[in-house]
Structures are given as structure tokens and as C-alpha cells.
Amino acid sequence: MEKQVVDDLREVFQSGRSRPLQYRKQQLRALLRLITERQADIEQALKQDLNRNTYNTSLFELISIENDIKLAESDIADWAAPQPVKKNLNSALDDAYIKPEPLGVVLIIGTWNYPWAMILQPLVGAIAAGNAAVVKPSELSEHSARLMKELLPLYLDKEMYQVVTGGVPETQELLKQRFDHIFYTGSSMVGKLVMEAAARHLTPVTLELGGKSPCYIDKNCDIAVACRRITWGKFANCGQTCIAPDYILCEPSIQDRIVEEIQKTLLEFYQKDPKSSPDYCRIINTRHFDRILALMNECTVALGGESDHSQCYIAPTVLRDVLPHFKIMQEEIFGPLLPIVTVNGLSEAINFINTREKPLALYVFSSNKTVIKRMLTETTSGGVTVNDVLMHYTLDTLPFGGVGNSGMGRYHGRHTFNQLSHHRACLIKSFAMESLNDARYPPLTAARLHKANCAAIGDASLKQHIPLPTLLFFKVFSLKNHFKSI
């Protein structure tokens, strides 16, 4: 079945249906209608999958999808336009540019924590770039997957965009097919399997993975504001966010203050009983519930710690005096547990970060410019936000993606379009001025070789070999082309 789906999409793509920009805009507008007209259905599905309320669904998924669609529709002509490049003397009479072209059939494998955004945001870029696409939502967010399977064919061209549902067997079967790009969001472990499968067809991949995103709190900062922002970013979606702060690094002298400020913020955000708060989500299933609880075994609970297996509920939990060898520090938490690891100053914090896998995100809170500069200069991560969390994700002009174990490739806004396009190098030459090509034709001599090298790099010494009228013609022609491209 999966092979037939891909073969059918490839046949329609090769017909050229998606090459006109007007077609792509029509599909983008249809996707926007899906989001706006069926918002209540999407909200209901997410309530069933994650106990997420209407406001959080809009804030964390729908608004970003809508913004991406509107941006792509308004800017697609600029994105898809040929991009002139700088020329040398040898190509002064030619047209040279980079032309973005569709790749072909793209596979988008989404994840369950943000099941709509993690599918539809890459799909926006795939549509804008002129690709056909197969989307595979996660089976764990089953209500969202089922609804997506139902809705997408009602709004988008079903001969160009297909939804395949199911579990591991269906995903494995899809990965046996030849795609022109695979866009995967999920764990590093599965990301390696996706990359291995893609390698059989030499298919390029975008891997949006995760990891343990550190959060360093400097003693020289507004600790109350820092903890308020960290508490929001960590416990939103019940901690099931790939760029949530995974753990806090701080000096021992401010650990108690951090716990105190997080406690105040939790009371403000979720009242005395987070379990009854409409803003607090649930763990996706019992398997992840059990995994997260097991991570607390060695730890000292400073705040929270309560759980209810029947509801997949784990309270917002802060763990103090966590040691680096604890189990909770060996894997991405992906849940509402926030360990605090104490370090003796900035240098030790930097070393702690650098001796581990490169994270998807890094956060530093400080009022000291030197601290911020050192953290930015001496560490690396997919992205970084200073004095806040998550917010670099919301700016579509910034590329979002990982590095090393946290992923490869980037997306959001124009970056998604570029990631899912082939940037074709184009050089259009004329038949004029053939005598200038003598320098590269046999029989070759030292003088000819020197002339060819000068032409290639635009060396001024070549001027002595070219008549003045020819040089003036080059100059006028170059200026003419320059003004045409403005």
C-alpha cells in the first residue's frame, strides 16, 4: 500500500501540477481554512490526547501554523525567484543565478507532543516549495492522527498530499520507499533508524530531535523573573516539549532561592492543586508515565512529586541536589521533572555542558554581559535564548534545528522552504565573444593558462591582454545587469 501511495504521488508530481506558484498558494489557503474552520475539532482531539485546553492549543500550535501559512503565501514569489550571484570576468556576459526547485516527494514523520504543528509546519514549507508529500502522524496521539487522516483530503489536493496512519510497521514500510527528502521529528534513537533507512536511497534528511537542554542561572540576575519564565517553559504541555529546559545549573548559594521562586510561580500558574487546573496537561500514555516516575528514584524532591496512574498525572516536580551520575541526568526527561544540579561557577557550568551531547537548546539567565558572552562563545547548541526559554522557536526568521545528537537541518519560515528545495546552480552563456575562450582550448601554453586563470578570478592583470573597447563593453554590460537585478 505504502509503495503505491508514493508511486502515485510521484506520477502526479512529475506532471508538473505543483510548479505554478498559484497552485501552491491555493493549497496554502486551503490549509489555512482547515485550521480555522475545524479548530474546534482539533481542540477536542488534543483535549483527548493530552488534556490540553483551548487556549494552550492556540498558543502552542495553531497560531504558529497560521503565521507560517500566511508568511509563505505572502513571500512565496520572493522565495521561489532566481537569486542572482556575483560573477567573475569570465562570466560577465552571462546570466548566473540560483534557482530554487521542488525536490519531489517528501515524507514528513511527526511526533505526538505537538501533533499538529510538528506535521503542518513542515508541510507548509513542502507545499510552498512545490513538493508532493506523505505525512505520517504519530500513533500515540491517536485522536489527532485520526482527525488529520479525515480532514486533510477534504481540504488539500489528495493526489498530491497523503496521510498514512498506523504504528511502527507502517512507518517501517514507508521508510523502505524512495523519497526525495525525509523530515523527521522525534527521539535521537529513532532518528538514527530514519537516517539509516534514508541512506539506502541516498535520501537527504532533516532530523528534529531533542536531548537535554541545559538552563544556567547566574547569581547575578533577576532570579524571580528567571524562575517565572523557566517554570512556564518547563511545565507547559506537562514538560513534553523538545526544547523545554531539561535541568538547571546554578551555584549552591542560590539553589534555595530558586526552589522558593518556582514554588511561588507554580502556585500562581496552577493554584494549590495542579491536577485540577485546566492549564495543566497529562502524560501521553502509561508507558511514558512509568518511565518518568522511575527517573525520580535517586532524587530528593523539593517540590511536587505526586502522581496518579489512572490519569497519567505527574505533578510539577523540582528535584534538588541532583548529581551528574543519577539516572535522570542520563536521558532526556520529556516530562514535568526539573532537576537542579549545583556547580561552582560559570566555568564549571560550561564544562558540564560541553562534556555532554550537544543540546537542541541552551538557556542562560544573567545580567552580566561577560557571562552571556562566555556562554555563547564557549558552548554550542541548536539554538539559544538568553534570559528566557523557548522563545527563539517563535521567531520565524531564526532557523530552528539541532546540531550533533540533537539533529540536523533547520526549518521555520523561509528556512523550511529552503530546506525542502533544491538550489540549482544555473549559468546561461551566449555564443558571442568566442575568441575569449581561446585561453582554455588546446593547444595549451603557459601564456594561455595565465590568461584563463586571470579570467576565472577576474584578475586586473588580464586587462593588458584585452582591447579597451572590449573592457568597456564588459563594464557597461555588468552595470546593465546589476540594475536589472535591483
Short mmCIF file of C-alpha atoms in Angstrom, two decimals:
data_model
loop_
_atom_site.label_atom_id
_atom_site.label_comp_id
_atom_site.label_asym_id
_atom_site.label_seq_id
_atom_site.Cartn_x
_atom_site.Cartn_y
_atom_site.Cartn_z
CA MET A 1 0.00 0.00 0.00
CA GLU A 2 2.72 2.47 1.02
CA LYS A 3 4.63 1.85 -2.22
CA GLN A 4 1.51 2.55 -4.28
CA VAL A 5 0.88 5.80 -2.37
CA VAL A 6 4.42 7.04 -3.08
CA ASP A 7 4.32 5.92 -6.73
CA ASP A 8 1.01 7.70 -7.31
CA LEU A 9 2.29 10.92 -5.72
CA ARG A 10 5.45 10.81 -7.79
CA GLU A 11 3.47 10.40 -11.01
CA VAL A 12 1.30 13.45 -10.23
CA PHE A 13 4.32 15.49 -9.12
CA GLN A 14 6.16 14.71 -12.35
CA SER A 15 3.17 16.00 -14.31
CA GLY A 16 4.20 19.48 -13.10
CA ARG A 17 0.98 20.20 -11.25
CA SER A 18 2.70 21.87 -8.29
CA ARG A 19 5.18 24.01 -10.22
CA PRO A 20 2.92 27.09 -10.72
CA LEU A 21 3.04 29.38 -7.69
CA GLN A 22 -0.69 29.96 -7.98
CA TYR A 23 -1.34 26.28 -7.29
CA ARG A 24 0.87 26.36 -4.21
CA LYS A 25 -0.93 29.45 -2.91
CA GLN A 26 -4.29 27.75 -3.39
CA GLN A 27 -3.13 24.78 -1.33
CA LEU A 28 -1.77 27.05 1.40
CA ARG A 29 -5.07 28.92 1.58
CA ALA A 30 -6.91 25.59 1.79
CA LEU A 31 -4.69 24.52 4.68
CA LEU A 32 -5.46 27.77 6.47
CA ARG A 33 -9.17 27.09 6.01
CA LEU A 34 -8.71 23.68 7.58
CA ILE A 35 -7.14 25.24 10.68
CA THR A 36 -9.76 27.95 11.07
CA GLU A 37 -12.89 26.02 10.09
CA ARG A 38 -12.05 22.86 12.04
CA GLN A 39 -10.39 24.47 15.05
CA ALA A 40 -12.99 23.09 17.48
CA ASP A 41 -12.39 19.54 16.21
CA ILE A 42 -8.62 19.95 16.57
CA GLU A 43 -9.02 21.30 20.09
CA GLN A 44 -11.23 18.36 21.05
CA ALA A 45 -8.70 15.85 19.70
CA LEU A 46 -5.88 17.48 21.68
CA LYS A 47 -8.03 17.51 24.81
CA GLN A 48 -8.44 13.75 24.43
CA ASP A 49 -4.78 13.13 23.61
CA LEU A 50 -3.04 15.41 26.12
CA ASN A 51 -5.75 17.05 28.25
CA ARG A 52 -4.74 20.32 26.62
CA ASN A 53 -7.23 23.18 26.81
CA THR A 54 -8.38 25.54 24.06
CA TYR A 55 -6.06 28.41 24.98
CA ASN A 56 -2.92 26.28 25.11
CA THR A 57 -3.79 24.66 21.80
CA SER A 58 -3.98 28.07 20.15
CA LEU A 59 -0.85 29.35 21.89
CA PHE A 60 1.38 26.34 21.28
CA GLU A 61 0.15 25.03 17.92
CA LEU A 62 -2.48 26.81 15.88
CA ILE A 63 -1.12 30.37 15.98
CA SER A 64 2.32 29.27 14.77
CA ILE A 65 0.79 27.20 11.95
CA GLU A 66 -1.41 30.09 10.83
CA ASN A 67 1.52 32.51 10.89
CA ASP A 68 3.68 30.14 8.83
CA ILE A 69 0.93 29.73 6.22
CA LYS A 70 0.34 33.48 5.90
CA LEU A 71 4.07 34.20 5.65
CA ALA A 72 4.57 31.54 2.97
CA GLU A 73 1.65 32.76 0.91
CA SER A 74 2.79 36.39 1.02
CA ASP A 75 6.50 35.73 0.38
CA ILE A 76 6.49 32.67 -1.86
CA ALA A 77 7.17 34.68 -5.04
CA ASP A 78 10.30 36.15 -3.47
CA TRP A 79 11.45 32.80 -2.08
CA ALA A 80 11.00 31.00 -5.40
CA ALA A 81 12.59 33.72 -7.54
CA PRO A 82 16.02 33.10 -9.12
CA GLN A 83 18.76 34.57 -6.94
CA PRO A 84 21.50 36.36 -8.93
CA VAL A 85 25.07 35.62 -7.86
CA LYS A 86 28.32 37.55 -8.16
CA LYS A 87 30.16 36.86 -11.42
CA ASN A 88 33.81 36.90 -12.45
CA LEU A 89 35.27 38.46 -15.58
CA ASN A 90 34.93 35.21 -17.48
CA SER A 91 31.16 35.16 -16.88
CA ALA A 92 30.47 38.90 -17.12
CA LEU A 93 28.35 38.45 -20.25
CA ASP A 94 26.38 35.52 -18.83
CA ASP A 95 23.35 35.02 -16.63
CA ALA A 96 24.28 33.32 -13.36
CA TYR A 97 21.77 32.58 -10.63
CA ILE A 98 20.48 30.05 -8.13
CA LYS A 99 17.03 28.69 -8.89
CA PRO A 100 15.02 27.03 -6.05
CA GLU A 101 13.26 23.95 -7.40
CA PRO A 102 10.95 21.34 -5.84
CA LEU A 103 12.69 18.21 -4.62
CA GLY A 104 9.87 15.80 -5.42
CA VAL A 105 8.02 13.60 -2.92
CA VAL A 106 8.70 14.43 0.73
CA LEU A 107 7.98 12.24 3.76
CA ILE A 108 7.06 14.09 6.98
CA ILE A 109 7.03 11.97 10.15
CA GLY A 110 5.52 13.85 13.08
CA THR A 111 5.55 13.36 16.81
CA TRP A 112 2.84 13.18 19.46
CA ASN A 113 3.65 16.07 21.80
CA TYR A 114 2.58 18.77 19.32
CA PRO A 115 0.89 16.55 16.72
CA TRP A 116 -0.48 19.34 14.52
CA ALA A 117 2.41 21.81 14.50
CA MET A 118 5.07 19.13 14.02
CA ILE A 119 3.29 17.91 10.87
CA LEU A 120 1.72 21.02 9.38
CA GLN A 121 4.64 23.46 9.80
CA PRO A 122 6.96 21.27 7.70
CA LEU A 123 4.05 20.63 5.32
CA VAL A 124 3.67 24.39 4.77
CA GLY A 125 7.28 24.50 3.57
CA ALA A 126 6.80 21.40 1.42
CA ILE A 127 3.76 22.94 -0.28
CA ALA A 128 5.45 26.32 -0.75
CA ALA A 129 8.49 24.63 -2.30
CA GLY A 130 6.26 22.74 -4.76
CA ASN A 131 6.69 19.22 -3.40
CA ALA A 132 4.24 16.36 -3.06
CA ALA A 133 4.12 14.95 0.47
CA VAL A 134 3.25 11.94 2.58
CA VAL A 135 2.54 12.84 6.20
CA LYS A 136 2.75 10.24 8.95
CA PRO A 137 1.30 11.45 12.28
CA SER A 138 2.28 9.68 15.49
CA GLU A 139 0.02 6.83 16.52
CA LEU A 140 0.42 7.84 20.19
CA SER A 141 -1.69 10.97 19.71
CA GLU A 142 -4.36 8.74 18.22
CA HIS A 143 -7.28 11.20 18.19
CA SER A 144 -5.23 13.84 16.37
CA ALA A 145 -3.89 11.27 13.90
CA ARG A 146 -7.36 10.01 13.10
CA LEU A 147 -8.71 13.53 12.64
CA MET A 148 -5.80 14.53 10.40
CA LYS A 149 -6.42 11.46 8.23
CA GLU A 150 -10.05 12.55 7.89
CA LEU A 151 -9.56 16.29 7.32
CA LEU A 152 -6.52 16.69 5.07
CA PRO A 153 -8.12 15.08 1.97
CA LEU A 154 -11.16 17.33 2.42
CA TYR A 155 -9.07 20.49 2.03
CA LEU A 156 -5.85 19.65 0.17
CA ASP A 157 -5.28 18.04 -3.22
CA LYS A 158 -5.38 14.37 -2.21
CA GLU A 159 -3.45 13.37 -5.33
CA MET A 160 -0.51 15.46 -4.07
CA TYR A 161 -0.76 15.17 -0.27
CA GLN A 162 -1.49 11.90 1.51
CA VAL A 163 -1.85 10.90 5.17
CA VAL A 164 -0.65 7.46 6.25
CA THR A 165 -1.61 6.37 9.78
CA GLY A 166 -0.56 3.38 11.84
CA GLY A 167 2.27 2.34 14.12
CA VAL A 168 5.82 1.07 13.78
CA PRO A 169 5.12 -1.43 10.93
CA GLU A 170 3.54 1.27 8.74
CA THR A 171 6.42 3.67 9.44
CA GLN A 172 8.99 0.97 8.64
CA GLU A 173 7.23 0.21 5.38
CA LEU A 174 7.20 3.89 4.45
CA LEU A 175 10.92 4.15 5.16
CA LYS A 176 11.60 1.37 2.64
CA GLN A 177 10.28 3.61 -0.14
CA ARG A 178 12.37 6.11 -2.07
CA PHE A 179 11.62 9.70 -1.10
CA ASP A 180 13.36 12.89 -2.17
CA HIS A 181 13.55 14.16 1.41
CA ILE A 182 12.58 12.83 4.82
CA PHE A 183 11.63 15.26 7.60
CA TYR A 184 11.50 13.52 10.98
CA THR A 185 10.66 14.92 14.41
CA GLY A 186 11.21 12.70 17.45
CA SER A 187 13.87 10.96 19.51
CA SER A 188 17.56 10.63 18.66
CA MET A 189 17.29 6.83 18.83
CA VAL A 190 14.58 6.68 16.15
CA GLY A 191 16.33 9.47 14.22
CA LYS A 192 19.29 7.15 13.70
CA LEU A 193 16.98 4.48 12.26
CA VAL A 194 15.38 7.03 9.94
CA MET A 195 18.79 8.18 8.73
CA GLU A 196 19.90 4.57 8.19
CA ALA A 197 16.80 3.85 6.09
CA ALA A 198 17.25 7.07 4.11
CA ALA A 199 20.87 6.17 3.34
CA ARG A 200 19.75 3.18 1.25
CA HIS A 201 18.31 5.62 -1.29
CA LEU A 202 20.77 8.47 -0.61
CA THR A 203 17.78 10.49 0.56
CA PRO A 204 18.61 13.70 2.45
CA VAL A 205 17.06 14.09 5.88
CA THR A 206 16.01 16.77 8.30
CA LEU A 207 16.14 15.39 11.84
CA GLU A 208 14.46 17.49 14.52
CA LEU A 209 15.47 15.57 17.62
CA GLY A 210 15.93 16.55 21.25
CA GLY A 211 18.28 15.98 24.14
CA LYS A 212 18.94 17.55 27.50
CA SER A 213 18.66 21.33 27.12
CA PRO A 214 20.56 23.00 29.98
CA CYS A 215 19.49 26.15 31.78
CA TYR A 216 22.18 28.10 33.61
CA ILE A 217 21.05 30.64 36.21
CA ASP A 218 23.76 33.11 37.16
CA LYS A 219 23.61 34.55 40.67
CA ASN A 220 23.78 38.00 39.05
CA CYS A 221 20.27 38.10 37.55
CA ASP A 222 16.64 38.72 38.46
CA ILE A 223 16.02 35.27 39.93
CA ALA A 224 12.28 35.83 40.41
CA VAL A 225 11.74 36.67 36.72
CA ALA A 226 14.09 33.88 35.62
CA CYS A 227 12.17 31.27 37.63
CA ARG A 228 8.83 32.55 36.37
CA ARG A 229 9.92 32.12 32.75
CA ILE A 230 11.59 28.76 33.39
CA THR A 231 8.51 27.42 35.21
CA TRP A 232 6.32 28.34 32.27
CA GLY A 233 8.62 26.76 29.68
CA LYS A 234 9.31 23.61 31.68
CA PHE A 235 5.80 22.65 32.76
CA ALA A 236 3.83 23.76 29.69
CA ASN A 237 2.42 20.65 27.97
CA CYS A 238 3.41 18.74 31.13
CA GLY A 239 7.10 19.05 30.24
CA GLN A 240 6.61 17.24 26.93
CA THR A 241 8.42 19.83 24.78
CA CYS A 242 11.66 19.09 22.93
CA ILE A 243 13.19 22.46 23.87
CA ALA A 244 11.90 22.60 27.45
CA PRO A 245 14.65 23.34 30.00
CA ASP A 246 15.77 19.82 30.96
CA TYR A 247 17.77 20.78 34.06
CA ILE A 248 19.03 23.83 35.94
CA LEU A 249 22.68 24.59 36.61
CA CYS A 250 23.37 27.07 39.40
CA GLU A 251 25.71 27.78 42.30
CA PRO A 252 24.76 26.19 45.65
CA SER A 253 24.19 29.60 47.23
CA ILE A 254 21.09 30.33 45.11
CA GLN A 255 19.50 26.84 44.98
CA ASP A 256 17.09 27.52 47.88
CA ARG A 257 16.02 30.82 46.36
CA ILE A 258 15.33 29.14 43.01
CA VAL A 259 13.16 26.47 44.67
CA GLU A 260 11.29 29.18 46.58
CA GLU A 261 10.59 31.28 43.47
CA ILE A 262 9.47 28.26 41.42
CA GLN A 263 7.11 27.32 44.24
CA LYS A 264 5.55 30.79 44.18
CA THR A 265 5.15 30.64 40.40
CA LEU A 266 3.59 27.17 40.43
CA LEU A 267 1.02 28.40 42.94
CA GLU A 268 0.25 31.37 40.68
CA PHE A 269 0.04 29.30 37.48
CA TYR A 270 -1.75 26.15 38.66
CA GLN A 271 -3.15 27.06 42.11
CA LYS A 272 -2.80 24.65 45.04
CA ASP A 273 -3.81 21.58 43.04
CA PRO A 274 -2.29 21.40 39.53
CA LYS A 275 -4.27 18.21 38.94
CA SER A 276 -7.49 20.21 38.80
CA SER A 277 -6.02 23.10 36.82
CA PRO A 278 -7.41 23.45 33.27
CA ASP A 279 -3.96 24.67 32.15
CA TYR A 280 -2.06 21.55 33.23
CA CYS A 281 -1.76 18.70 30.74
CA ARG A 282 -1.21 14.95 31.18
CA ILE A 283 1.47 12.47 30.17
CA ILE A 284 0.69 10.93 26.77
CA ASN A 285 0.36 7.29 27.99
CA THR A 286 1.14 4.91 30.85
CA ARG A 287 4.44 3.74 29.33
CA HIS A 288 5.87 7.26 29.42
CA PHE A 289 4.24 7.82 32.83
CA ASP A 290 6.13 4.83 34.29
CA ARG A 291 9.38 5.86 32.58
CA ILE A 292 9.25 9.39 34.03
CA LEU A 293 8.41 8.23 37.55
CA ALA A 294 11.36 5.83 37.51
CA LEU A 295 13.72 8.76 36.88
CA MET A 296 12.96 10.15 40.35
CA ASN A 297 14.19 7.10 42.27
CA GLU A 298 17.53 8.50 43.45
CA CYS A 299 16.39 12.10 43.79
CA THR A 300 15.43 14.44 46.61
CA VAL A 301 12.04 16.01 45.92
CA ALA A 302 11.94 19.73 46.73
CA LEU A 303 8.50 20.42 45.23
CA GLY A 304 5.71 18.22 43.90
CA GLY A 305 6.25 14.53 43.33
CA GLU A 306 2.58 13.49 43.42
CA SER A 307 1.18 11.25 40.69
CA ASP A 308 -1.98 9.43 39.60
CA HIS A 309 -1.54 6.45 37.29
CA SER A 310 -5.23 6.38 36.31
CA GLN A 311 -4.98 9.88 34.83
CA CYS A 312 -1.31 9.75 33.68
CA TYR A 313 -0.85 12.72 36.00
CA ILE A 314 2.52 13.75 37.41
CA ALA A 315 2.66 16.99 39.39
CA PRO A 316 5.14 19.74 38.52
CA THR A 317 8.21 18.47 40.36
CA VAL A 318 11.51 20.10 41.31
CA LEU A 319 14.43 17.90 42.39
CA ARG A 320 17.33 19.40 44.35
CA ASP A 321 20.99 18.42 44.79
CA VAL A 322 20.88 16.13 41.78
CA LEU A 323 24.23 14.52 40.96
CA PRO A 324 25.55 14.05 37.42
CA HIS A 325 25.58 10.24 37.62
CA PHE A 326 21.89 9.96 38.55
CA LYS A 327 19.68 8.18 36.03
CA ILE A 328 17.66 11.35 35.44
CA MET A 329 20.79 13.00 34.03
CA GLN A 330 21.44 10.20 31.53
CA GLU A 331 18.44 10.71 29.23
CA GLU A 332 16.05 13.41 28.07
CA ILE A 333 13.32 13.73 30.71
CA PHE A 334 10.41 14.80 28.47
CA GLY A 335 8.15 15.23 31.47
CA PRO A 336 7.40 17.58 34.40
CA LEU A 337 10.56 16.87 36.43
CA LEU A 338 13.09 19.69 36.88
CA PRO A 339 16.45 18.64 38.40
CA ILE A 340 18.77 21.24 39.91
CA VAL A 341 22.48 20.46 39.58
CA THR A 342 24.85 22.71 41.53
CA VAL A 343 28.15 23.89 40.02
CA ASN A 344 30.94 26.10 41.30
CA GLY A 345 30.65 28.99 38.90
CA LEU A 346 30.40 29.65 35.19
CA SER A 347 33.49 27.72 34.08
CA GLU A 348 32.25 24.52 35.71
CA ALA A 349 28.81 25.03 34.14
CA ILE A 350 30.36 25.45 30.69
CA ASN A 351 32.48 22.33 31.18
CA PHE A 352 29.41 20.40 32.36
CA ILE A 353 27.54 21.33 29.17
CA ASN A 354 30.47 20.68 26.84
CA THR A 355 31.20 17.18 28.17
CA ARG A 356 27.73 16.05 27.13
CA GLU A 357 25.91 15.72 23.81
CA LYS A 358 25.19 18.97 22.00
CA PRO A 359 21.71 20.11 23.10
CA LEU A 360 18.81 21.27 20.95
CA ALA A 361 18.50 24.44 23.05
CA LEU A 362 20.53 26.24 25.68
CA TYR A 363 19.30 28.86 28.15
CA VAL A 364 21.29 31.29 30.22
CA PHE A 365 19.94 33.84 32.69
CA SER A 366 22.31 36.62 33.66
CA SER A 367 22.61 40.39 33.91
CA ASN A 368 26.34 40.12 33.31
CA LYS A 369 27.35 40.61 29.67
CA THR A 370 30.61 38.76 30.23
CA VAL A 371 28.76 35.68 31.50
CA ILE A 372 26.42 35.78 28.49
CA LYS A 373 29.30 36.25 26.04
CA ARG A 374 31.28 33.36 27.51
CA MET A 375 28.28 31.03 27.45
CA LEU A 376 27.60 31.92 23.80
CA THR A 377 31.25 31.71 22.78
CA GLU A 378 32.35 28.61 24.68
CA THR A 379 29.35 26.30 24.16
CA THR A 380 27.30 25.12 21.21
CA SER A 381 23.66 24.12 20.76
CA GLY A 382 20.95 24.05 18.13
CA GLY A 383 19.59 27.36 19.39
CA VAL A 384 20.00 29.62 22.39
CA THR A 385 17.78 32.06 24.25
CA VAL A 386 19.22 34.44 26.83
CA ASN A 387 17.05 35.47 29.79
CA ASP A 388 14.04 33.48 28.60
CA VAL A 389 13.12 29.99 27.38
CA LEU A 390 11.53 28.56 24.21
CA MET A 391 11.13 31.98 22.60
CA HIS A 392 13.74 31.55 19.84
CA TYR A 393 11.32 28.96 18.42
CA THR A 394 8.66 31.63 17.87
CA LEU A 395 10.75 33.87 15.59
CA ASP A 396 10.34 32.57 12.05
CA THR A 397 13.39 34.45 10.76
CA LEU A 398 15.59 32.31 13.02
CA PRO A 399 16.36 28.79 11.80
CA PHE A 400 15.19 26.09 14.20
CA GLY A 401 17.12 22.85 14.37
CA GLY A 402 19.68 20.80 16.22
CA VAL A 403 23.36 20.02 16.00
CA GLY A 404 25.09 16.68 16.51
CA ASN A 405 22.94 14.33 18.57
CA SER A 406 20.09 16.88 18.71
CA GLY A 407 19.53 16.78 14.97
CA MET A 408 20.43 18.21 11.58
CA GLY A 409 18.79 20.61 9.17
CA ARG A 410 16.62 23.60 10.01
CA TYR A 411 13.16 24.98 9.42
CA HIS A 412 10.60 27.74 10.16
CA GLY A 413 9.53 30.38 7.68
CA ARG A 414 11.82 30.70 4.70
CA HIS A 415 14.21 28.20 6.22
CA THR A 416 11.63 25.41 5.70
CA PHE A 417 11.22 26.41 2.05
CA ASN A 418 15.00 26.35 1.56
CA GLN A 419 15.37 23.05 3.39
CA LEU A 420 12.80 21.38 1.13
CA SER A 421 14.05 22.90 -2.15
CA HIS A 422 16.87 22.03 -4.49
CA HIS A 423 19.01 25.11 -5.08
CA ARG A 424 20.01 24.62 -8.68
CA ALA A 425 23.12 26.40 -9.97
CA CYS A 426 22.34 27.98 -13.37
CA LEU A 427 24.80 29.54 -15.83
CA ILE A 428 23.39 30.73 -19.17
CA LYS A 429 26.05 31.60 -21.73
CA SER A 430 25.78 33.18 -25.16
CA PHE A 431 27.65 32.33 -28.38
CA ALA A 432 29.28 35.76 -28.50
CA MET A 433 32.93 36.67 -27.85
CA GLU A 434 34.19 33.17 -28.66
CA SER A 435 37.74 34.48 -29.06
CA LEU A 436 37.93 34.99 -25.30
CA ASN A 437 37.63 31.24 -24.86
CA ASP A 438 40.90 30.57 -26.68
CA ALA A 439 42.66 30.63 -23.33
CA ARG A 440 41.01 27.33 -22.32
CA TYR A 441 41.25 25.45 -25.61
CA PRO A 442 44.17 23.27 -26.73
CA PRO A 443 46.95 23.57 -27.56
CA LEU A 444 47.61 24.93 -24.07
CA THR A 445 50.57 27.14 -23.30
CA ALA A 446 51.81 28.92 -20.19
CA ALA A 447 50.53 32.24 -21.53
CA ARG A 448 47.08 30.79 -22.26
CA LEU A 449 46.92 29.17 -18.84
CA HIS A 450 47.75 32.50 -17.18
CA LYS A 451 45.06 34.26 -19.20
CA ALA A 452 42.47 31.58 -18.28
CA ASN A 453 43.35 31.85 -14.58
CA CYS A 454 43.08 35.64 -14.64
CA ALA A 455 39.68 35.44 -16.32
CA ALA A 456 38.41 32.96 -13.77
CA ILE A 457 39.34 35.15 -10.82
CA GLY A 458 38.75 38.49 -12.50
CA ASP A 459 42.42 39.46 -12.18
CA ALA A 460 43.17 43.06 -13.21
CA SER A 461 46.35 41.89 -14.96
CA LEU A 462 44.17 40.37 -17.67
CA LYS A 463 43.33 43.87 -18.86
CA GLN A 464 46.62 44.11 -20.71
CA HIS A 465 45.53 41.20 -22.93
CA ILE A 466 42.06 42.58 -23.76
CA PRO A 467 41.40 45.55 -26.08
CA LEU A 468 40.00 48.67 -24.41
CA PRO A 469 36.64 48.56 -26.31
CA THR A 470 36.06 45.03 -25.03
CA LEU A 471 36.79 46.06 -21.44
CA LEU A 472 34.37 49.00 -21.75
CA PHE A 473 31.73 46.64 -23.11
CA PHE A 474 32.21 44.33 -20.09
CA LYS A 475 31.81 47.29 -17.75
CA VAL A 476 28.63 48.61 -19.37
CA PHE A 477 27.12 45.13 -19.64
CA SER A 478 27.85 44.39 -15.97
CA LEU A 479 26.26 47.65 -14.85
CA LYS A 480 23.22 46.96 -17.02
CA ASN A 481 22.80 43.52 -15.45
CA HIS A 482 23.29 45.00 -11.99
CA PHE A 483 20.44 47.49 -12.40
CA LYS A 484 18.20 44.83 -13.97
CA SER A 485 18.57 42.72 -10.82
CA ILE A 486 17.60 45.55 -8.44
#
